[in-house]
Short mmCIF file of C-alpha atoms in Angstrom, two decimals:
data_model
loop_
_atom_site.label_atom_id
_atom_site.label_comp_id
_atom_site.label_asym_id
_atom_site.label_seq_id
_atom_site.Cartn_x
_atom_site.Cartn_y
_atom_site.Cartn_z
CA MET D 24 -197.36 4.29 25.44
CA ARG D 25 -196.37 7.52 27.26
CA LEU D 26 -192.77 8.52 27.74
CA PRO D 27 -191.65 8.38 31.26
CA ARG D 28 -191.32 11.76 32.89
CA THR D 29 -188.69 11.07 35.66
CA ASP D 30 -184.94 10.67 35.01
CA PRO D 31 -184.85 7.10 36.41
CA GLY D 32 -187.66 6.16 34.14
CA ARG D 33 -186.19 7.66 31.06
CA LEU D 34 -182.77 6.01 31.87
CA LEU D 35 -184.58 2.64 32.12
CA LEU D 36 -186.31 3.18 28.76
CA VAL D 37 -182.98 4.15 27.07
CA LEU D 38 -181.22 1.12 28.48
CA VAL D 39 -184.04 -1.08 27.22
CA LEU D 40 -184.02 0.38 23.86
CA ALA D 41 -180.26 0.26 23.66
CA ALA D 42 -180.36 -3.39 24.41
CA ALA D 43 -182.96 -3.95 21.77
CA VAL D 44 -181.09 -1.93 19.20
CA THR D 45 -177.94 -4.08 20.10
CA ALA D 46 -179.74 -7.38 19.61
CA PHE D 47 -181.30 -6.22 16.29
CA THR D 48 -177.84 -4.91 15.06
CA ALA D 49 -176.12 -8.28 16.07
CA THR D 50 -178.53 -10.17 13.70
CA VAL D 51 -178.13 -7.68 10.90
CA PRO D 52 -174.23 -7.22 10.92
CA LEU D 53 -173.03 -3.57 10.68
CA LEU D 54 -169.67 -3.89 9.31
CA ARG D 55 -169.57 -4.08 5.44
CA ASP D 56 -165.75 -3.66 5.16
CA TRP D 57 -166.01 -0.08 4.13
CA PHE D 58 -166.27 -1.11 0.52
CA ASP D 59 -167.20 2.07 -1.13
CA LEU D 60 -164.54 3.93 1.02
CA ARG D 61 -162.01 1.44 -0.24
CA VAL D 62 -163.11 2.38 -3.81
CA TYR D 63 -162.65 6.10 -3.07
CA HIS D 64 -159.29 5.62 -1.21
CA GLY D 65 -157.84 3.12 -3.89
CA THR D 66 -158.78 5.47 -6.68
CA VAL D 67 -157.15 8.46 -5.01
CA ASP D 68 -154.00 6.47 -4.12
CA SER D 69 -153.53 4.96 -7.47
CA TRP D 70 -154.17 8.41 -9.08
CA VAL D 71 -151.73 10.28 -6.94
CA HIS D 72 -149.08 7.97 -6.09
CA HIS D 73 -149.02 5.51 -8.90
CA GLY D 74 -149.89 7.67 -11.91
CA GLY D 75 -153.24 5.71 -12.46
CA HIS D 76 -156.47 7.12 -14.14
CA ILE D 77 -159.49 7.79 -12.03
CA TYR D 78 -161.80 5.54 -13.91
CA ASP D 79 -159.48 2.72 -14.56
CA TYR D 80 -158.95 1.73 -10.91
CA LEU D 81 -160.79 -1.32 -9.78
CA VAL D 82 -160.85 -2.85 -6.12
CA PRO D 83 -158.54 -5.76 -6.30
CA GLY D 84 -160.66 -9.02 -7.06
CA THR D 85 -163.68 -7.13 -8.19
CA THR D 86 -165.06 -5.26 -11.10
CA TYR D 87 -165.99 -2.12 -9.00
CA GLY D 88 -164.48 1.24 -9.58
CA PHE D 89 -164.95 4.99 -9.24
CA THR D 90 -168.15 6.17 -10.90
CA TYR D 91 -168.79 9.73 -9.44
CA PRO D 92 -167.99 12.89 -11.43
CA PRO D 93 -164.35 14.09 -11.47
CA PHE D 94 -164.79 16.81 -8.90
CA ALA D 95 -165.68 13.97 -6.25
CA ALA D 96 -162.22 12.63 -6.72
CA VAL D 97 -160.68 16.03 -6.53
CA ALA D 98 -162.62 16.66 -3.18
CA MET D 99 -161.25 13.41 -1.85
CA LEU D 100 -157.60 14.16 -2.67
CA PRO D 101 -156.72 14.56 1.07
CA MET D 102 -157.19 10.75 1.40
CA ALA D 103 -153.94 10.42 -0.54
CA LEU D 104 -152.13 11.42 2.83
CA LEU D 105 -154.00 8.75 4.87
CA ASN D 106 -153.77 5.00 5.05
CA LEU D 107 -156.93 3.08 4.75
CA PRO D 108 -157.56 2.88 8.65
CA ALA D 109 -157.11 6.63 9.01
CA ALA D 110 -159.46 7.18 6.09
CA VAL D 111 -162.04 5.10 7.82
CA ALA D 112 -161.84 6.95 10.95
CA VAL D 113 -162.07 10.37 9.16
CA ALA D 114 -165.00 9.23 7.22
CA LEU D 115 -166.85 8.07 10.30
CA LEU D 116 -166.02 11.45 11.90
CA LEU D 117 -167.41 13.31 8.80
CA ASN D 118 -170.61 11.14 8.75
CA LEU D 119 -171.15 11.84 12.49
CA ALA D 120 -170.77 15.52 12.00
CA ALA D 121 -173.07 15.52 9.00
CA LEU D 122 -175.61 13.60 11.00
CA GLY D 123 -175.39 16.26 13.65
CA VAL D 124 -176.24 19.00 11.24
CA VAL D 125 -179.12 16.93 9.76
CA LEU D 126 -180.53 16.40 13.25
CA ARG D 127 -180.09 20.15 14.06
CA VAL D 128 -181.94 21.34 11.05
CA LEU D 129 -184.76 18.71 11.46
CA ALA D 130 -185.20 18.40 15.25
CA GLY D 131 -183.11 20.93 16.92
CA ARG D 132 -185.98 22.34 19.18
CA ASP D 133 -187.28 18.84 19.85
CA LEU D 134 -183.83 17.54 20.89
CA ARG D 135 -183.19 20.43 23.04
CA ARG D 136 -186.64 20.09 24.78
CA TYR D 137 -185.86 16.38 25.57
CA GLY D 138 -182.18 17.00 26.39
CA TRP D 139 -180.18 13.91 26.84
CA PHE D 140 -183.30 11.74 26.64
CA GLY D 141 -184.37 12.99 23.23
CA GLY D 142 -180.75 12.55 21.93
CA ALA D 143 -180.44 9.07 23.29
CA LEU D 144 -183.94 8.09 21.61
CA ALA D 145 -182.72 9.52 18.31
CA VAL D 146 -179.37 7.66 18.47
CA CYS D 147 -181.36 4.41 19.17
CA ALA D 148 -183.67 5.02 16.16
CA LEU D 149 -180.93 6.14 13.68
CA ALA D 150 -178.98 2.95 14.61
CA LEU D 151 -181.68 0.87 13.04
CA PHE D 152 -182.57 2.85 9.73
CA GLU D 153 -181.24 0.67 6.91
CA PRO D 154 -180.20 3.63 4.60
CA LEU D 155 -178.01 5.22 7.29
CA ARG D 156 -176.62 1.83 8.41
CA ASP D 157 -175.44 1.38 4.83
CA THR D 158 -174.14 4.81 4.45
CA PHE D 159 -171.99 4.40 7.77
CA SER D 160 -170.98 0.68 6.92
CA PHE D 161 -169.91 1.27 3.34
CA GLY D 162 -168.22 4.67 3.91
CA GLN D 163 -170.69 6.43 1.72
CA VAL D 164 -171.13 10.12 1.00
CA ASN D 165 -174.92 10.26 1.23
CA LEU D 166 -175.12 11.88 4.72
CA VAL D 167 -172.53 14.61 3.90
CA LEU D 168 -174.33 15.56 0.70
CA LEU D 169 -177.74 15.61 2.58
CA ALA D 170 -176.31 17.93 5.30
CA LEU D 171 -174.89 20.33 2.58
CA VAL D 172 -178.50 20.48 0.96
CA LEU D 173 -180.29 20.93 4.28
CA THR D 174 -177.98 23.76 5.29
CA ASP D 175 -179.53 25.59 2.33
CA ALA D 176 -182.96 24.67 3.35
CA TRP D 177 -182.19 26.30 6.84
CA LEU D 178 -180.76 29.36 5.25
CA LEU D 179 -183.93 29.93 3.29
CA ALA D 180 -186.22 29.05 6.14
CA THR D 181 -184.50 31.43 8.42
CA GLY D 182 -184.43 34.35 5.90
CA ARG D 183 -180.73 34.07 5.12
CA GLU D 184 -181.47 33.66 1.41
CA ARG D 185 -178.47 35.58 0.26
CA ARG D 186 -176.12 32.76 1.55
CA ALA D 187 -178.15 29.91 0.08
CA GLY D 188 -177.07 27.73 -2.80
CA ILE D 189 -173.47 26.90 -2.06
CA GLY D 190 -174.52 23.53 -0.25
CA ILE D 191 -176.68 22.45 -3.17
CA GLY D 192 -174.08 23.27 -5.82
CA LEU D 193 -171.30 21.47 -4.05
CA ALA D 194 -173.60 18.28 -3.74
CA ALA D 195 -174.55 18.56 -7.32
CA ALA D 196 -170.82 18.55 -8.30
CA VAL D 197 -170.00 15.54 -6.19
CA LYS D 198 -173.10 13.54 -7.47
CA LEU D 199 -175.59 14.54 -10.12
CA THR D 200 -178.92 13.54 -8.37
CA PRO D 201 -178.82 16.64 -5.92
CA ALA D 202 -179.02 18.97 -9.00
CA VAL D 203 -182.88 18.52 -8.71
CA PHE D 204 -182.77 20.85 -5.80
CA ILE D 205 -181.66 23.61 -8.19
CA GLY D 206 -184.89 22.73 -9.97
CA LEU D 207 -186.65 23.48 -6.52
CA LEU D 208 -185.07 26.76 -6.16
CA LEU D 209 -186.16 27.79 -9.70
CA LEU D 210 -189.70 26.52 -9.00
CA ALA D 211 -189.76 28.63 -5.69
CA GLY D 212 -188.61 31.74 -7.63
CA ARG D 213 -185.44 31.89 -5.75
CA ARG D 214 -183.28 32.76 -8.72
CA ARG D 215 -180.44 34.14 -6.85
CA ALA D 216 -179.89 30.97 -4.83
CA ALA D 217 -180.39 28.83 -7.93
CA GLY D 218 -177.79 31.02 -9.63
CA VAL D 219 -175.39 30.60 -6.89
CA ALA D 220 -175.84 26.79 -6.75
CA THR D 221 -175.50 26.45 -10.54
CA ALA D 222 -172.36 28.74 -10.39
CA VAL D 223 -170.89 26.67 -7.73
CA ALA D 224 -171.66 23.29 -9.42
CA VAL D 225 -170.11 24.57 -12.68
CA GLY D 226 -167.17 26.18 -11.05
CA ALA D 227 -166.28 22.88 -9.24
CA THR D 228 -166.68 20.89 -12.30
CA ALA D 229 -164.48 23.23 -14.17
CA LEU D 230 -161.94 23.04 -11.40
CA ALA D 231 -161.96 19.17 -11.89
CA ALA D 232 -161.45 19.68 -15.62
CA TRP D 233 -158.32 21.85 -14.94
CA VAL D 234 -156.91 19.31 -12.32
CA ALA D 235 -157.83 16.10 -14.11
CA PRO D 236 -158.58 17.02 -17.86
CA ASP D 237 -158.39 13.52 -19.38
CA ALA D 238 -160.69 11.99 -16.51
CA SER D 239 -163.19 14.83 -17.00
CA ARG D 240 -163.30 14.36 -20.79
CA TYR D 241 -163.72 10.56 -20.22
CA TYR D 242 -166.43 10.86 -17.60
CA TRP D 243 -168.69 13.38 -19.51
CA THR D 244 -168.28 11.76 -22.89
CA THR D 245 -168.15 7.99 -22.01
CA ALA D 246 -168.54 6.94 -18.30
CA LEU D 247 -171.62 8.99 -17.71
CA TRP D 248 -173.40 7.24 -20.46
CA ASP D 249 -172.19 3.60 -19.75
CA THR D 250 -174.98 2.15 -17.59
CA THR D 251 -172.95 -1.09 -17.12
CA ARG D 252 -170.63 0.87 -14.75
CA VAL D 253 -173.53 1.50 -12.37
CA GLY D 254 -175.03 -1.80 -11.95
CA ARG D 255 -178.25 -3.94 -12.73
CA LEU D 256 -181.35 -1.90 -12.83
CA ASP D 257 -183.34 -4.99 -11.66
CA TYR D 258 -181.24 -5.54 -8.56
CA VAL D 259 -183.40 -5.46 -5.49
CA SER D 260 -181.53 -2.65 -3.97
CA ASN D 261 -182.62 -0.32 -6.83
CA GLN D 262 -185.49 1.26 -5.21
CA SER D 263 -186.53 3.69 -7.96
CA LEU D 264 -189.17 3.73 -10.69
CA GLN D 265 -186.71 2.36 -13.16
CA GLY D 266 -185.91 -0.39 -10.68
CA VAL D 267 -189.72 -1.32 -10.37
CA LEU D 268 -190.00 -1.41 -14.29
CA ALA D 269 -186.84 -3.40 -14.62
CA ARG D 270 -187.83 -6.19 -12.13
CA LEU D 271 -191.18 -6.33 -14.10
CA GLY D 272 -189.08 -7.11 -17.09
CA GLU D 273 -190.13 -3.87 -18.82
CA PRO D 274 -187.14 -2.49 -20.90
CA GLU D 275 -189.10 0.39 -22.49
CA ARG D 276 -187.40 3.63 -21.67
CA ALA D 277 -190.62 5.47 -22.95
CA LEU D 278 -192.62 4.05 -20.09
CA TRP D 279 -190.13 5.15 -17.56
CA ALA D 280 -189.95 8.55 -18.93
CA LEU D 281 -193.62 8.71 -18.68
CA ALA D 282 -193.68 7.71 -15.04
CA VAL D 283 -190.97 10.31 -14.40
CA LEU D 284 -192.96 13.10 -15.95
CA LEU D 285 -196.05 12.20 -13.88
CA VAL D 286 -193.95 12.10 -10.78
CA LEU D 287 -192.49 15.41 -11.59
CA GLY D 288 -195.82 16.95 -12.19
CA VAL D 289 -196.98 15.82 -8.67
CA TRP D 290 -193.87 17.05 -7.17
CA ALA D 291 -194.12 20.34 -8.83
CA TRP D 292 -197.70 20.86 -7.61
CA ARG D 293 -197.08 19.77 -4.04
CA THR D 294 -193.88 21.65 -3.68
CA SER D 295 -195.38 24.74 -4.85
CA ARG D 296 -197.84 24.44 -2.16
CA ALA D 297 -195.15 23.98 0.27
CA VAL D 298 -193.11 27.02 -0.88
CA ALA D 299 -196.31 29.22 -0.81
CA ALA D 300 -196.84 28.10 2.83
CA GLY D 301 -193.31 29.03 3.55
CA GLU D 302 -192.59 25.22 4.57
CA TRP D 303 -188.99 25.03 3.19
CA ILE D 304 -188.19 21.85 5.01
CA ALA D 305 -191.36 20.23 3.53
CA ALA D 306 -190.37 21.55 -0.05
CA PHE D 307 -186.78 20.04 0.45
CA ALA D 308 -188.22 16.90 1.81
CA LEU D 309 -190.51 16.56 -1.36
CA THR D 310 -187.59 17.09 -3.55
CA GLY D 311 -185.59 14.50 -1.82
CA LEU D 312 -188.39 11.94 -2.49
CA VAL D 313 -188.74 12.84 -6.21
CA ALA D 314 -184.87 12.66 -6.64
CA CYS D 315 -185.03 9.03 -5.37
CA LEU D 316 -187.88 8.10 -7.52
CA ILE D 317 -186.71 9.57 -10.85
CA SER D 318 -183.13 8.59 -10.63
CA PRO D 319 -182.56 5.62 -12.68
CA ILE D 320 -180.72 3.95 -9.92
CA THR D 321 -181.57 4.61 -6.22
CA TRP D 322 -179.86 2.10 -3.98
CA VAL D 323 -181.10 1.50 -0.49
CA HIS D 324 -178.56 3.69 0.97
CA HIS D 325 -179.58 6.71 -1.09
CA LEU D 326 -182.82 6.64 0.88
CA VAL D 327 -181.40 8.77 3.66
CA TRP D 328 -182.94 11.58 1.54
CA LEU D 329 -186.20 10.28 3.06
CA LEU D 330 -185.24 11.51 6.69
CA PRO D 331 -186.55 15.11 6.01
CA ALA D 332 -190.00 13.59 4.94
CA PHE D 333 -190.22 11.53 8.20
CA ALA D 334 -189.48 14.67 10.19
CA VAL D 335 -192.11 16.76 8.50
CA LEU D 336 -194.65 13.79 8.98
CA ALA D 337 -193.85 13.65 12.76
CA ARG D 338 -193.86 17.41 13.19
CA ALA D 339 -197.28 17.71 11.28
CA GLY D 340 -198.92 15.50 14.03
CA ARG D 341 -198.61 12.11 12.42
CA PRO D 342 -196.05 10.42 14.70
CA ARG D 343 -197.65 7.03 14.42
CA VAL D 344 -197.51 7.06 10.79
CA ALA D 345 -194.06 8.18 10.75
CA GLY D 346 -192.99 5.71 13.45
CA ALA D 347 -194.63 2.78 11.38
CA LEU D 348 -193.05 3.76 8.11
CA TYR D 349 -189.70 4.42 9.50
CA ALA D 350 -189.83 0.99 11.34
CA VAL D 351 -190.54 -0.74 8.15
CA MET D 352 -187.44 0.86 6.75
CA CYS D 353 -185.39 -0.49 9.55
CA THR D 354 -186.18 -4.08 8.63
CA SER D 355 -184.34 -4.72 5.28
CA VAL D 356 -187.53 -6.39 4.31
CA VAL D 357 -187.01 -5.86 0.52
CA TRP D 358 -184.15 -8.48 0.67
CA LEU D 359 -186.67 -11.26 1.24
CA TRP D 360 -187.32 -10.94 -2.56
CA PHE D 361 -183.47 -10.87 -3.52
CA ASP D 362 -183.80 -14.32 -5.42
CA ASP D 363 -187.13 -14.00 -6.79
CA SER D 364 -189.47 -10.77 -7.18
CA SER D 365 -192.03 -12.32 -9.36
CA GLY D 366 -195.78 -12.57 -8.57
CA VAL D 367 -197.99 -10.13 -6.68
CA ASP D 368 -196.09 -10.63 -3.48
CA GLY D 369 -192.78 -9.92 -5.29
CA PHE D 370 -194.16 -6.84 -7.00
CA LEU D 371 -195.34 -5.43 -3.70
CA GLY D 372 -192.60 -6.61 -1.41
CA SER D 373 -189.43 -6.08 -3.42
CA ASN D 374 -190.50 -2.45 -4.11
CA LEU D 375 -191.81 -1.77 -0.72
CA TYR D 376 -189.39 1.13 -0.32
CA VAL D 377 -190.60 2.64 -3.60
CA TRP D 378 -194.33 2.55 -2.44
CA ILE D 379 -193.25 4.23 0.81
CA THR D 380 -191.49 6.93 -1.15
CA LEU D 381 -194.44 7.47 -3.50
CA GLY D 382 -196.83 7.54 -0.62
CA LEU D 383 -194.83 10.30 1.19
CA LEU D 384 -194.64 12.19 -2.05
CA LEU D 385 -198.46 12.13 -2.41
CA TRP D 386 -199.59 12.59 1.14
CA LEU D 387 -196.62 14.19 3.06
CA PRO D 388 -198.66 17.13 4.85
CA VAL D 389 -198.00 20.55 3.32
CA GLY D 390 -199.64 23.81 3.65
CA GLN D 391 -200.20 23.53 7.40
CA PRO D 392 -201.47 26.75 9.11
CA PRO D 393 -198.73 28.82 10.56
CA SER D 394 -199.81 27.87 14.20
CA ALA D 395 -198.97 24.32 13.38
CA ARG D 396 -195.33 25.15 12.16
CA ARG D 397 -192.33 25.52 14.18
CA LEU D 398 -188.79 26.40 13.15
CA PRO D 399 -185.69 24.87 14.86
CA GLY D 400 -183.61 28.21 14.85
CA ARG D 401 -184.61 31.74 14.78
CA SER D 402 -187.77 33.35 13.72
CA VAL D 403 -188.65 33.76 10.08
CA THR D 404 -188.61 36.94 8.37
CA ALA D 405 -191.19 38.21 5.75
CA THR D 406 -189.04 36.82 3.02
CA ALA D 407 -189.63 33.15 4.07
CA ALA D 408 -192.18 31.82 6.60
CA ALA D 409 -191.23 29.22 9.13
CA PRO D 410 -191.24 25.65 7.73
CA SER D 411 -192.77 22.58 9.23
CA ILE D 412 -189.95 20.29 10.39
CA ALA D 413 -189.28 17.39 12.59
CA ALA D 414 -186.92 14.53 13.26
CA ALA D 415 -186.20 10.84 12.40
CA ALA D 416 -182.94 8.90 12.76
CA THR D 417 -180.58 5.90 11.87
CA SER D 418 -177.05 4.29 11.23
CA GLN D 419 -176.13 0.89 9.07
CA ALA D 420 -177.09 -2.57 7.90
CA ALA D 421 -176.04 -5.63 5.96
CA PRO D 422 -177.68 -7.78 3.18
CA GLN D 423 -177.71 -11.49 3.17
CA LEU D 424 -181.11 -12.77 3.92
CA GLY D 425 -182.47 -15.12 6.43
CA PRO D 426 -185.89 -15.73 8.05
CA PRO D 427 -187.67 -12.71 9.69
CA SER D 428 -186.89 -12.22 13.34
CA ALA D 429 -189.76 -11.40 15.71
CA ASP D 430 -187.31 -9.77 18.18
CA ALA D 431 -186.01 -7.46 15.54
CA ASP D 432 -189.57 -6.67 14.59
CA ALA D 433 -190.34 -5.59 18.06
CA ASP D 434 -187.03 -3.67 18.40
CA ALA D 435 -187.42 -1.72 15.05
CA ALA D 436 -191.12 -0.99 16.05
CA ALA D 437 -190.08 0.19 19.60
CA ALA D 438 -187.55 2.47 18.34
CA GLY D 439 -189.73 3.89 15.62
CA ALA D 440 -192.36 4.57 18.12
CA ALA D 441 -190.20 6.23 20.58
CA VAL D 442 -188.49 8.70 18.08
CA GLY D 443 -191.94 9.61 16.93
CA GLU D 444 -193.07 10.43 20.42
CA ALA D 445 -189.85 12.38 21.16
CA LEU D 446 -190.67 14.52 18.31
CA SER D 447 -194.30 15.30 19.19
CA THR D 448 -196.68 15.50 22.14
CA ASP D 449 -198.46 12.51 20.82
CA THR D 450 -197.31 8.85 20.75
CA ALA D 451 -195.82 7.12 17.89
CA PRO D 452 -195.77 3.22 17.93
CA GLY D 453 -194.17 1.72 14.90
CA ALA D 454 -194.22 -1.70 13.48
CA GLY D 455 -191.95 -3.54 11.05
CA LEU D 456 -190.64 -7.00 10.00
CA GLY D 457 -187.23 -8.02 11.12
CA VAL D 458 -184.76 -9.65 8.79
CA THR D 459 -181.78 -11.81 9.87
CA ARG D 460 -179.00 -11.65 7.51
CA SER D 461 -175.37 -12.92 7.64
CA ALA D 462 -172.55 -10.57 7.11
CA SER D 463 -171.00 -9.60 3.88
CA SER D 464 -168.45 -7.25 2.74
CA GLU D 465 -169.55 -7.19 -0.83
CA PRO D 466 -169.85 -3.82 -2.77
CA THR D 467 -173.12 -2.03 -2.87
CA GLY D 468 -172.73 1.62 -3.50
CA SER D 469 -170.83 3.87 -5.85
CA THR D 470 -169.28 1.16 -7.86
CA ARG D 471 -170.49 -1.21 -10.63
CA PRO D 472 -172.54 -4.19 -11.62
CA ALA D 473 -174.46 -6.70 -9.11
CA ALA D 474 -172.74 -9.27 -6.98
CA ALA D 475 -173.85 -12.72 -6.41
CA LYS D 476 -174.97 -12.33 -2.88
CA PRO D 477 -177.62 -9.77 -1.42
CA GLN D 478 -176.24 -6.59 -0.07
CA SER D 479 -177.85 -3.45 1.07
CA ARG D 480 -176.23 -1.44 -1.60
CA SER D 481 -174.63 -3.81 -4.05
CA SER D 482 -173.37 -3.58 -7.56
CA ARG D 483 -174.03 -0.03 -8.31
CA ALA D 484 -172.35 3.29 -8.56
CA SER D 485 -174.32 6.37 -7.70
CA SER D 486 -174.23 9.14 -10.35
#
């Protein structure tokens, strides 16, 4: 398949893809009732207006409450001025702005080259990607954190190292997982940026301790170590190494720790190669992959951190592979094993996103020759060579399972292929399984234990 070169042909393709995406999202309901946003808003409202404690609030009728570090609640204080509908509108605008930053860093040159056509293809593809669908639908913060971290990647890639580190520091103060990017800076020998990131994270945490001393004391001494607040490790939405072991019924922490050490070793080796080649986006992509793997809980919506890896893969001349893998992650296929993940099929299928993440960590192209790399901004200085980057896209999905849909399969594959081709001079046909699921407004993100129904981010609270 070659993309049309005339505007009428491009318009026709966009209309066909838009219809296919609409049909797909109609079978996988988008709206999840902004559950996580209701957790955030309810927590702040209770804290500010009713004298409640941050970690005591539960969404009425549920056992789900706030589980992020105290600075996250401090950063969300402006929500106390808004009612819930207004908070939903602001959250949507913030996520859209963050998505714009992510696309600018990962695919700025490609989208400019294709103009409105490239933007329309990206939107169609983004609307299918399950982690992004969940991030939007539940009112999650993942996309904002990704934009903060990638801003630092762009600064490093364009030789603006003196300004780097603030985004990573803020992201690490809101959620703990992005702190792994400080490790990347240290591994890359960017001590100043690592120092800035650490100082920002510590400063933000200290600010929260000053604003909410009791909540800070409780979080760092009790809530952080209470795994029951986060959710069931064996829940199918947990697409981390720990989730794989839990679904196997393996409770041994030693085995998980060994797996984490092996994965970190691979990450250090491959990331060092990327940094040596000046491929900062690839280095950040590898770090996002390892963060998802080593975190005790990586709900499906956390996998927005895979977007940079798809971008690197497409830019490195592998659009077919990028399109196929991306399409699989549009299908919500892991939910087919919601009730039973036993047997070989359960082991392979219920952990499919983990296998994709591992595969990208092992085989993501790094160390490409300079002629094969391009930077979506200005030219690189001697301090940092141009990184290899590219694009991929998405927006929000639901959980309850139904039979696979052939139409959804074709839709996801078409969009995956189109976005791959838009980011490369080659074609990128994708393929995937469609899953039809009924709507649900159950929690699935930054909350607590598991619910009785499948949900793309359920019973869990990101830490």
